[in-house]
Amino acid sequence: MEEPTADLIRAQLRRMRSAAGLSQEEFGRLLHYSASMVSSVETGTRPLDRVFLTRADEALKTGDLLTTLLKMAERESQPSWFRPWLEAERSARQLRYFNPSLVPGLLQTANYARMVLRFDSTRPHEEVEKQVAARLERQEILLRDRPPLVIAVIDESALRRRDAIMAEQLAHLLHMAELPHVQLHVIPADAGLHVGLSGPLALARSAEGGWVGHLENQLAGLVVDGEDAMATLLARWEGVRGVALPQTLSVALMKEVESQHGPQ
């Protein structure tokens, strides 16, 4: 994480520790870390760590300054093509997601996200963990005081993957479905061919009423907001939503599938 915000975190950490009159050894004892750990975080030879910075905020009474900056650094680490969508997602009043093969990122557990991110076998473990943390940070919009309305459509095949993590993921989806601002719909396996099989899509509606779309492929993603493009994506969303089950039946199906995955 070589972005400017990461450098700022290290500089602020060193400055505030020194202002508190603490040596690296004394500071480490407060945080239950070694002096060498404190030194390696401050110099950048060790990646920034959320647990470390949470403890540092508490010890230095910074009001969550360091962990807030870490969230900014994690956003900087996202690919440039993805950042416009992140901004649209954070400020949206309504979000719509569809994926024909995976659970949408905003609804993934850490273990599910970790497995998806490991599809790229060249991605280092450290980078995977940063991306997992960034994905979980995105999900905080679901828990804020005025969350957006989230409507997600998931294909039944995505729920029936025979991976050990799926029981946990299904339990999480069922918990999310209990939130008043989250609507989950499942396209049943017998739905046949439908327009959603063309690929995943995500839509965000701003407070002003405008729409932004996001499309992904194997290499990157594309954010679109042109009138014609959005008209097409909104029509395709209606096609996807039209073949999905109502929420009550969708939840019943998810419970059935969860029972078949066995205990967590």
mmCIF file of N, CA, C and O in Angstrom, residues 62-147:
data_model
loop_
_atom_site.group_PDB
_atom_site.id
_atom_site.type_symbol
_atom_site.label_atom_id
_atom_site.label_comp_id
_atom_site.label_asym_id
_atom_site.label_seq_id
_atom_site.Cartn_x
_atom_site.Cartn_y
_atom_site.Cartn_z
ATOM 1 N N THR A 62 -7.457 9.263 19.513
ATOM 2 C CA THR A 62 -7.511 10.058 18.283
ATOM 3 C C THR A 62 -8.908 10.189 17.692
ATOM 4 O O THR A 62 -9.086 10.854 16.668
ATOM 5 N N GLY A 63 -9.900 9.493 18.299
ATOM 6 C CA GLY A 63 -11.245 9.551 17.714
ATOM 7 C C GLY A 63 -11.340 8.834 16.388
ATOM 8 O O GLY A 63 -11.978 9.328 15.448
ATOM 9 N N ASP A 64 -10.692 7.661 16.270
ATOM 10 C CA ASP A 64 -10.753 6.824 15.058
ATOM 11 C C ASP A 64 -10.081 7.453 13.848
ATOM 12 O O ASP A 64 -10.362 7.086 12.708
ATOM 13 N N LEU A 65 -9.153 8.389 14.073
ATOM 14 C CA LEU A 65 -8.491 9.051 12.954
ATOM 15 C C LEU A 65 -7.724 8.061 12.088
ATOM 16 O O LEU A 65 -7.849 8.064 10.862
ATOM 17 N N LEU A 66 -6.928 7.212 12.715
ATOM 18 C CA LEU A 66 -6.055 6.324 11.951
ATOM 19 C C LEU A 66 -6.852 5.271 11.178
ATOM 20 O O LEU A 66 -6.536 4.976 10.019
ATOM 21 N N THR A 67 -7.893 4.711 11.796
ATOM 22 C CA THR A 67 -8.691 3.704 11.079
ATOM 23 C C THR A 67 -9.515 4.341 9.965
ATOM 24 O O THR A 67 -9.762 3.713 8.933
ATOM 25 N N THR A 68 -9.928 5.589 10.150
ATOM 26 C CA THR A 68 -10.630 6.295 9.080
ATOM 27 C C THR A 68 -9.705 6.544 7.898
ATOM 28 O O THR A 68 -10.093 6.361 6.732
ATOM 29 N N LEU A 69 -8.465 6.939 8.195
ATOM 30 C CA LEU A 69 -7.487 7.128 7.125
ATOM 31 C C LEU A 69 -7.174 5.813 6.419
ATOM 32 O O LEU A 69 -6.932 5.791 5.210
ATOM 33 N N LEU A 70 -7.188 4.712 7.190
ATOM 34 C CA LEU A 70 -6.935 3.411 6.576
ATOM 35 C C LEU A 70 -8.020 3.084 5.554
ATOM 36 O O LEU A 70 -7.725 2.533 4.487
ATOM 37 N N LYS A 71 -9.264 3.399 5.863
ATOM 38 C CA LYS A 71 -10.342 3.169 4.903
ATOM 39 C C LYS A 71 -10.093 3.948 3.612
ATOM 40 O O LYS A 71 -10.329 3.449 2.505
ATOM 41 N N MET A 72 -9.611 5.188 3.762
ATOM 42 C CA MET A 72 -9.293 5.985 2.577
ATOM 43 C C MET A 72 -8.164 5.338 1.778
ATOM 44 O O MET A 72 -8.212 5.285 0.548
ATOM 45 N N ALA A 73 -7.153 4.823 2.479
ATOM 46 C CA ALA A 73 -6.032 4.179 1.803
ATOM 47 C C ALA A 73 -6.487 2.926 1.065
ATOM 48 O O ALA A 73 -6.027 2.632 -0.039
ATOM 49 N N GLU A 74 -7.421 2.187 1.683
ATOM 50 C CA GLU A 74 -7.932 0.983 1.031
ATOM 51 C C GLU A 74 -8.712 1.332 -0.230
ATOM 52 O O GLU A 74 -8.651 0.609 -1.225
ATOM 53 N N ARG A 75 -9.420 2.451 -0.193
ATOM 54 C CA ARG A 75 -10.130 2.877 -1.408
ATOM 55 C C ARG A 75 -9.137 3.276 -2.492
ATOM 56 O O ARG A 75 -9.365 3.022 -3.673
ATOM 57 N N GLU A 76 -8.024 3.907 -2.100
ATOM 58 C CA GLU A 76 -6.999 4.275 -3.080
ATOM 59 C C GLU A 76 -6.399 3.050 -3.750
ATOM 60 O O GLU A 76 -5.953 3.115 -4.894
ATOM 61 N N SER A 77 -6.378 1.935 -3.015
ATOM 62 C CA SER A 77 -5.774 0.715 -3.564
ATOM 63 C C SER A 77 -6.675 0.034 -4.584
ATOM 64 O O SER A 77 -6.238 -0.877 -5.275
ATOM 65 N N GLN A 78 -7.929 0.466 -4.687
ATOM 66 C CA GLN A 78 -8.839 -0.116 -5.670
ATOM 67 C C GLN A 78 -8.421 0.311 -7.074
ATOM 68 O O GLN A 78 -7.870 1.393 -7.282
ATOM 69 N N PRO A 79 -8.678 -0.526 -8.076
ATOM 70 C CA PRO A 79 -8.344 -0.153 -9.458
ATOM 71 C C PRO A 79 -9.026 1.161 -9.846
ATOM 72 O O PRO A 79 -10.146 1.445 -9.402
ATOM 73 N N SER A 80 -8.357 1.929 -10.676
ATOM 74 C CA SER A 80 -8.881 3.247 -11.052
ATOM 75 C C SER A 80 -10.245 3.143 -11.722
ATOM 76 O O SER A 80 -11.101 4.014 -11.543
ATOM 77 N N TRP A 81 -10.472 2.048 -12.477
ATOM 78 C CA TRP A 81 -11.759 1.907 -13.166
ATOM 79 C C TRP A 81 -12.908 1.630 -12.202
ATOM 80 O O TRP A 81 -14.066 1.809 -12.548
ATOM 81 N N PHE A 82 -12.573 1.198 -10.970
ATOM 82 C CA PHE A 82 -13.611 0.849 -10.013
ATOM 83 C C PHE A 82 -13.987 2.022 -9.108
ATOM 84 O O PHE A 82 -15.076 2.040 -8.532
ATOM 85 N N ARG A 83 -13.127 3.001 -8.974
ATOM 86 C CA ARG A 83 -13.361 4.086 -8.017
ATOM 87 C C ARG A 83 -14.616 4.910 -8.326
ATOM 88 O O ARG A 83 -15.335 5.289 -7.398
ATOM 89 N N PRO A 84 -14.916 5.223 -9.600
ATOM 90 C CA PRO A 84 -16.167 5.972 -9.847
ATOM 91 C C PRO A 84 -17.407 5.219 -9.372
ATOM 92 O O PRO A 84 -18.352 5.833 -8.865
ATOM 93 N N TRP A 85 -17.389 3.879 -9.512
ATOM 94 C CA TRP A 85 -18.531 3.112 -9.016
ATOM 95 C C TRP A 85 -18.595 3.172 -7.495
ATOM 96 O O TRP A 85 -19.684 3.279 -6.919
ATOM 97 N N LEU A 86 -17.456 3.112 -6.817
ATOM 98 C CA LEU A 86 -17.444 3.190 -5.357
ATOM 99 C C LEU A 86 -18.081 4.487 -4.872
ATOM 100 O O LEU A 86 -18.827 4.502 -3.896
ATOM 101 N N GLU A 87 -17.774 5.586 -5.567
ATOM 102 C CA GLU A 87 -18.363 6.879 -5.195
ATOM 103 C C GLU A 87 -19.875 6.854 -5.407
ATOM 104 O O GLU A 87 -20.641 7.351 -4.570
ATOM 105 N N ALA A 88 -20.308 6.288 -6.537
ATOM 106 C CA ALA A 88 -21.751 6.207 -6.808
ATOM 107 C C ALA A 88 -22.438 5.317 -5.782
ATOM 108 O O ALA A 88 -23.535 5.635 -5.301
ATOM 109 N N GLU A 89 -21.802 4.231 -5.409
ATOM 110 C CA GLU A 89 -22.376 3.295 -4.455
ATOM 111 C C GLU A 89 -22.523 3.930 -3.082
ATOM 112 O O GLU A 89 -23.542 3.759 -2.395
ATOM 113 N N ARG A 90 -21.504 4.674 -2.651
ATOM 114 C CA ARG A 90 -21.528 5.273 -1.311
ATOM 115 C C ARG A 90 -22.597 6.340 -1.173
ATOM 116 O O ARG A 90 -23.124 6.561 -0.087
ATOM 117 N N SER A 91 -22.908 7.036 -2.258
ATOM 118 C CA SER A 91 -23.856 8.149 -2.176
ATOM 119 C C SER A 91 -25.256 7.793 -2.673
ATOM 120 O O SER A 91 -26.147 8.637 -2.679
ATOM 121 N N ALA A 92 -25.463 6.544 -3.051
ATOM 122 C CA ALA A 92 -26.733 6.136 -3.668
ATOM 123 C C ALA A 92 -27.871 6.081 -2.657
ATOM 124 O O ALA A 92 -27.677 5.780 -1.490
ATOM 125 N N ARG A 93 -29.078 6.356 -3.139
ATOM 126 C CA ARG A 93 -30.298 6.152 -2.372
ATOM 127 C C ARG A 93 -30.900 4.774 -2.660
ATOM 128 O O ARG A 93 -31.661 4.240 -1.861
ATOM 129 N N GLN A 94 -30.560 4.220 -3.839
ATOM 130 C CA GLN A 94 -31.036 2.884 -4.181
ATOM 131 C C GLN A 94 -29.942 2.169 -4.956
ATOM 132 O O GLN A 94 -29.272 2.756 -5.812
ATOM 133 N N LEU A 95 -29.745 0.890 -4.650
ATOM 134 C CA LEU A 95 -28.755 0.075 -5.335
ATOM 135 C C LEU A 95 -29.416 -1.210 -5.828
ATOM 136 O O LEU A 95 -30.221 -1.816 -5.121
ATOM 137 N N ARG A 96 -29.065 -1.611 -7.036
ATOM 138 C CA ARG A 96 -29.587 -2.839 -7.602
ATOM 139 C C ARG A 96 -28.409 -3.670 -8.116
ATOM 140 O O ARG A 96 -27.529 -3.142 -8.793
ATOM 141 N N TYR A 97 -28.407 -4.955 -7.790
ATOM 142 C CA TYR A 97 -27.310 -5.835 -8.187
ATOM 143 C C TYR A 97 -27.850 -7.122 -8.789
ATOM 144 O O TYR A 97 -28.831 -7.686 -8.294
ATOM 145 N N PHE A 98 -27.170 -7.580 -9.823
ATOM 146 C CA PHE A 98 -27.453 -8.908 -10.351
ATOM 147 C C PHE A 98 -26.144 -9.543 -10.788
ATOM 148 O O PHE A 98 -25.290 -8.894 -11.404
ATOM 149 N N ASN A 99 -25.982 -10.827 -10.442
ATOM 150 C CA ASN A 99 -24.850 -11.592 -10.937
ATOM 151 C C ASN A 99 -25.340 -13.010 -11.230
ATOM 152 O O ASN A 99 -25.979 -13.624 -10.382
ATOM 153 N N PRO A 100 -25.073 -13.516 -12.425
ATOM 154 C CA PRO A 100 -25.583 -14.841 -12.775
ATOM 155 C C PRO A 100 -24.784 -15.995 -12.172
ATOM 156 O O PRO A 100 -25.213 -17.158 -12.285
ATOM 157 N N SER A 101 -23.648 -15.707 -11.541
ATOM 158 C CA SER A 101 -22.810 -16.811 -11.057
ATOM 159 C C SER A 101 -22.251 -16.618 -9.654
ATOM 160 O O SER A 101 -21.780 -17.584 -9.055
ATOM 161 N N LEU A 102 -22.295 -15.397 -9.113
ATOM 162 C CA LEU A 102 -21.711 -15.121 -7.808
ATOM 163 C C LEU A 102 -22.677 -14.313 -6.950
ATOM 164 O O LEU A 102 -23.582 -13.651 -7.462
ATOM 165 N N VAL A 103 -22.454 -14.342 -5.641
ATOM 166 C CA VAL A 103 -23.162 -13.445 -4.732
ATOM 167 C C VAL A 103 -22.576 -12.049 -4.923
ATOM 168 O O VAL A 103 -21.352 -11.894 -4.987
ATOM 169 N N PRO A 104 -23.393 -11.003 -5.052
ATOM 170 C CA PRO A 104 -22.853 -9.646 -5.221
ATOM 171 C C PRO A 104 -21.909 -9.255 -4.082
ATOM 172 O O PRO A 104 -22.097 -9.671 -2.933
ATOM 173 N N GLY A 105 -20.882 -8.467 -4.411
ATOM 174 C CA GLY A 105 -19.851 -8.109 -3.445
ATOM 175 C C GLY A 105 -20.375 -7.474 -2.179
ATOM 176 O O GLY A 105 -19.830 -7.699 -1.093
ATOM 177 N N LEU A 106 -21.422 -6.668 -2.280
ATOM 178 C CA LEU A 106 -21.947 -5.971 -1.110
ATOM 179 C C LEU A 106 -22.572 -6.936 -0.108
ATOM 180 O O LEU A 106 -22.801 -6.566 1.039
ATOM 181 N N LEU A 107 -22.814 -8.177 -0.526
ATOM 182 C CA LEU A 107 -23.469 -9.158 0.341
ATOM 183 C C LEU A 107 -22.567 -10.351 0.656
ATOM 184 O O LEU A 107 -23.030 -11.340 1.221
ATOM 185 N N GLN A 108 -21.305 -10.259 0.322
ATOM 186 C CA GLN A 108 -20.387 -11.368 0.537
ATOM 187 C C GLN A 108 -19.832 -11.383 1.954
ATOM 188 O O GLN A 108 -19.581 -10.337 2.543
ATOM 189 N N THR A 109 -19.612 -12.567 2.497
ATOM 190 C CA THR A 109 -18.862 -12.697 3.738
ATOM 191 C C THR A 109 -17.380 -12.546 3.432
ATOM 192 O O THR A 109 -16.948 -12.595 2.266
ATOM 193 N N ALA A 110 -16.578 -12.393 4.475
ATOM 194 C CA ALA A 110 -15.132 -12.272 4.282
ATOM 195 C C ALA A 110 -14.568 -13.522 3.617
ATOM 196 O O ALA A 110 -13.731 -13.433 2.700
ATOM 197 N N ASN A 111 -15.007 -14.695 4.042
ATOM 198 C CA ASN A 111 -14.475 -15.937 3.480
ATOM 199 C C ASN A 111 -14.873 -16.109 2.019
ATOM 200 O O ASN A 111 -14.080 -16.582 1.195
ATOM 201 N N TYR A 112 -16.099 -15.732 1.689
ATOM 202 C CA TYR A 112 -16.549 -15.827 0.298
ATOM 203 C C TYR A 112 -15.753 -14.847 -0.567
ATOM 204 O O TYR A 112 -15.265 -15.204 -1.642
ATOM 205 N N ALA A 113 -15.628 -13.609 -0.087
ATOM 206 C CA ALA A 113 -14.868 -12.606 -0.840
ATOM 207 C C ALA A 113 -13.427 -13.054 -1.037
ATOM 208 O O ALA A 113 -12.841 -12.888 -2.120
ATOM 209 N N ARG A 114 -12.844 -13.639 0.000
ATOM 210 C CA ARG A 114 -11.444 -14.110 -0.074
ATOM 211 C C ARG A 114 -11.308 -15.169 -1.174
ATOM 212 O O ARG A 114 -10.352 -15.141 -1.957
ATOM 213 N N MET A 115 -12.260 -16.085 -1.244
ATOM 214 C CA MET A 115 -12.190 -17.129 -2.256
ATOM 215 C C MET A 115 -12.350 -16.542 -3.661
ATOM 216 O O MET A 115 -11.645 -16.931 -4.593
ATOM 217 N N VAL A 116 -13.271 -15.589 -3.816
ATOM 218 C CA VAL A 116 -13.479 -14.963 -5.128
ATOM 219 C C VAL A 116 -12.227 -14.203 -5.561
ATOM 220 O O VAL A 116 -11.793 -14.295 -6.716
ATOM 221 N N LEU A 117 -11.621 -13.477 -4.648
ATOM 222 C CA LEU A 117 -10.432 -12.698 -4.985
ATOM 223 C C LEU A 117 -9.239 -13.596 -5.310
ATOM 224 O O LEU A 117 -8.329 -13.178 -6.027
ATOM 225 N N ARG A 118 -9.273 -14.802 -4.811
ATOM 226 C CA ARG A 118 -8.185 -15.747 -5.120
ATOM 227 C C ARG A 118 -8.366 -16.413 -6.469
ATOM 228 O O ARG A 118 -7.531 -17.243 -6.859
ATOM 229 N N PHE A 119 -9.426 -16.069 -7.199
ATOM 230 C CA PHE A 119 -9.542 -16.554 -8.575
ATOM 231 C C PHE A 119 -8.297 -16.154 -9.368
ATOM 232 O O PHE A 119 -7.873 -16.865 -10.271
ATOM 233 N N ASP A 120 -7.768 -14.965 -9.051
ATOM 234 C CA ASP A 120 -6.526 -14.511 -9.674
ATOM 235 C C ASP A 120 -5.366 -15.122 -8.893
ATOM 236 O O ASP A 120 -4.989 -14.636 -7.829
ATOM 237 N N SER A 121 -4.805 -16.197 -9.404
ATOM 238 C CA SER A 121 -3.771 -16.934 -8.678
ATOM 239 C C SER A 121 -2.468 -16.151 -8.554
ATOM 240 O O SER A 121 -1.597 -16.525 -7.765
ATOM 241 N N THR A 122 -2.314 -15.071 -9.321
ATOM 242 C CA THR A 122 -1.086 -14.266 -9.240
ATOM 243 C C THR A 122 -1.176 -13.198 -8.154
ATOM 244 O O THR A 122 -0.184 -12.539 -7.866
ATOM 245 N N ARG A 123 -2.350 -13.007 -7.550
ATOM 246 C CA ARG A 123 -2.526 -11.963 -6.544
ATOM 247 C C ARG A 123 -1.899 -12.415 -5.219
ATOM 248 O O ARG A 123 -2.273 -13.460 -4.677
ATOM 249 N N PRO A 124 -0.960 -11.647 -4.658
ATOM 250 C CA PRO A 124 -0.314 -12.033 -3.400
ATOM 251 C C PRO A 124 -1.320 -12.079 -2.250
ATOM 252 O O PRO A 124 -2.336 -11.372 -2.257
ATOM 253 N N HIS A 125 -1.034 -12.912 -1.269
ATOM 254 C CA HIS A 125 -1.909 -13.060 -0.106
ATOM 255 C C HIS A 125 -2.177 -11.709 0.543
ATOM 256 O O HIS A 125 -3.317 -11.408 0.925
ATOM 257 N N GLU A 126 -1.148 -10.900 0.671
ATOM 258 C CA GLU A 126 -1.288 -9.590 1.326
ATOM 259 C C GLU A 126 -2.282 -8.716 0.576
ATOM 260 O O GLU A 126 -3.125 -8.040 1.180
ATOM 261 N N GLU A 127 -2.220 -8.747 -0.749
ATOM 262 C CA GLU A 127 -3.145 -7.944 -1.549
ATOM 263 C C GLU A 127 -4.571 -8.471 -1.426
ATOM 264 O O GLU A 127 -5.525 -7.697 -1.375
ATOM 265 N N VAL A 128 -4.712 -9.786 -1.380
ATOM 266 C CA VAL A 128 -6.039 -10.385 -1.204
ATOM 267 C C VAL A 128 -6.668 -9.888 0.085
ATOM 268 O O VAL A 128 -7.843 -9.483 0.115
ATOM 269 N N GLU A 129 -5.898 -9.889 1.168
ATOM 270 C CA GLU A 129 -6.436 -9.460 2.453
ATOM 271 C C GLU A 129 -6.810 -7.974 2.435
ATOM 272 O O GLU A 129 -7.809 -7.578 3.047
ATOM 273 N N LYS A 130 -6.036 -7.155 1.752
ATOM 274 C CA LYS A 130 -6.386 -5.729 1.623
ATOM 275 C C LYS A 130 -7.705 -5.561 0.885
ATOM 276 O O LYS A 130 -8.553 -4.749 1.264
ATOM 277 N N GLN A 131 -7.865 -6.355 -0.180
ATOM 278 C CA GLN A 131 -9.090 -6.249 -0.966
ATOM 279 C C GLN A 131 -10.295 -6.779 -0.198
ATOM 280 O O GLN A 131 -11.404 -6.251 -0.316
ATOM 281 N N VAL A 132 -10.093 -7.818 0.596
ATOM 282 C CA VAL A 132 -11.184 -8.317 1.441
ATOM 283 C C VAL A 132 -11.615 -7.237 2.421
ATOM 284 O O VAL A 132 -12.815 -6.963 2.601
ATOM 285 N N ALA A 133 -10.635 -6.592 3.067
ATOM 286 C CA ALA A 133 -10.950 -5.522 4.018
ATOM 287 C C ALA A 133 -11.689 -4.382 3.332
ATOM 288 O O ALA A 133 -12.649 -3.820 3.883
ATOM 289 N N ALA A 134 -11.262 -4.041 2.111
ATOM 290 C CA ALA A 134 -11.921 -2.960 1.375
ATOM 291 C C ALA A 134 -13.355 -3.341 1.005
ATOM 292 O O ALA A 134 -14.264 -2.512 1.057
ATOM 293 N N ARG A 135 -13.562 -4.604 0.662
ATOM 294 C CA ARG A 135 -14.919 -5.057 0.308
ATOM 295 C C ARG A 135 -15.831 -5.007 1.532
ATOM 296 O O ARG A 135 -16.992 -4.596 1.436
ATOM 297 N N LEU A 136 -15.319 -5.412 2.683
ATOM 298 C CA LEU A 136 -16.125 -5.355 3.907
ATOM 299 C C LEU A 136 -16.404 -3.904 4.297
ATOM 300 O O LEU A 136 -17.480 -3.599 4.828
ATOM 301 N N GLU A 137 -15.451 -3.020 4.041
ATOM 302 C CA GLU A 137 -15.663 -1.598 4.358
ATOM 303 C C GLU A 137 -16.794 -1.027 3.509
ATOM 304 O O GLU A 137 -17.584 -0.207 3.980
ATOM 305 N N ARG A 138 -16.922 -1.483 2.260
ATOM 306 C CA ARG A 138 -18.021 -1.039 1.405
ATOM 307 C C ARG A 138 -19.367 -1.371 2.032
ATOM 308 O O ARG A 138 -20.338 -0.621 1.891
ATOM 309 N N GLN A 139 -19.425 -2.505 2.721
ATOM 310 C CA GLN A 139 -20.687 -2.991 3.260
ATOM 311 C C GLN A 139 -21.215 -2.162 4.426
ATOM 312 O O GLN A 139 -22.361 -2.338 4.835
ATOM 313 N N GLU A 140 -20.398 -1.254 4.933
ATOM 314 C CA GLU A 140 -20.839 -0.424 6.051
ATOM 315 C C GLU A 140 -22.011 0.477 5.675
ATOM 316 O O GLU A 140 -22.742 0.951 6.545
ATOM 317 N N ILE A 141 -22.200 0.719 4.368
ATOM 318 C CA ILE A 141 -23.346 1.546 3.962
ATOM 319 C C ILE A 141 -24.665 0.877 4.333
ATOM 320 O O ILE A 141 -25.682 1.552 4.489
ATOM 321 N N LEU A 142 -24.652 -0.458 4.492
ATOM 322 C CA LEU A 142 -25.880 -1.173 4.840
ATOM 323 C C LEU A 142 -26.288 -0.937 6.289
ATOM 324 O O LEU A 142 -27.438 -1.190 6.652
ATOM 325 N N LEU A 143 -25.359 -0.464 7.111
ATOM 326 C CA LEU A 143 -25.607 -0.338 8.540
ATOM 327 C C LEU A 143 -25.658 1.109 9.009
ATOM 328 O O LEU A 143 -25.789 1.357 10.204
ATOM 329 N N ARG A 144 -25.551 2.063 8.090
ATOM 330 C CA ARG A 144 -25.555 3.453 8.532
ATOM 331 C C ARG A 144 -26.980 3.913 8.858
ATOM 332 O O ARG A 144 -27.951 3.193 8.615
ATOM 333 N N ASP A 145 -27.106 5.108 9.406
ATOM 334 C CA ASP A 145 -28.407 5.595 9.877
ATOM 335 C C ASP A 145 -29.448 5.664 8.759
ATOM 336 O O ASP A 145 -30.612 5.329 8.970
ATOM 337 N N ARG A 146 -29.029 6.120 7.596
ATOM 338 C CA ARG A 146 -29.956 6.201 6.458
ATOM 339 C C ARG A 146 -29.395 5.384 5.300
ATOM 340 O O ARG A 146 -28.836 5.927 4.348
ATOM 341 N N PRO A 147 -29.542 4.070 5.364
ATOM 342 C CA PRO A 147 -28.958 3.218 4.322
ATOM 343 C C PRO A 147 -29.754 3.300 3.031
ATOM 344 O O PRO A 147 -30.940 3.647 3.034
#
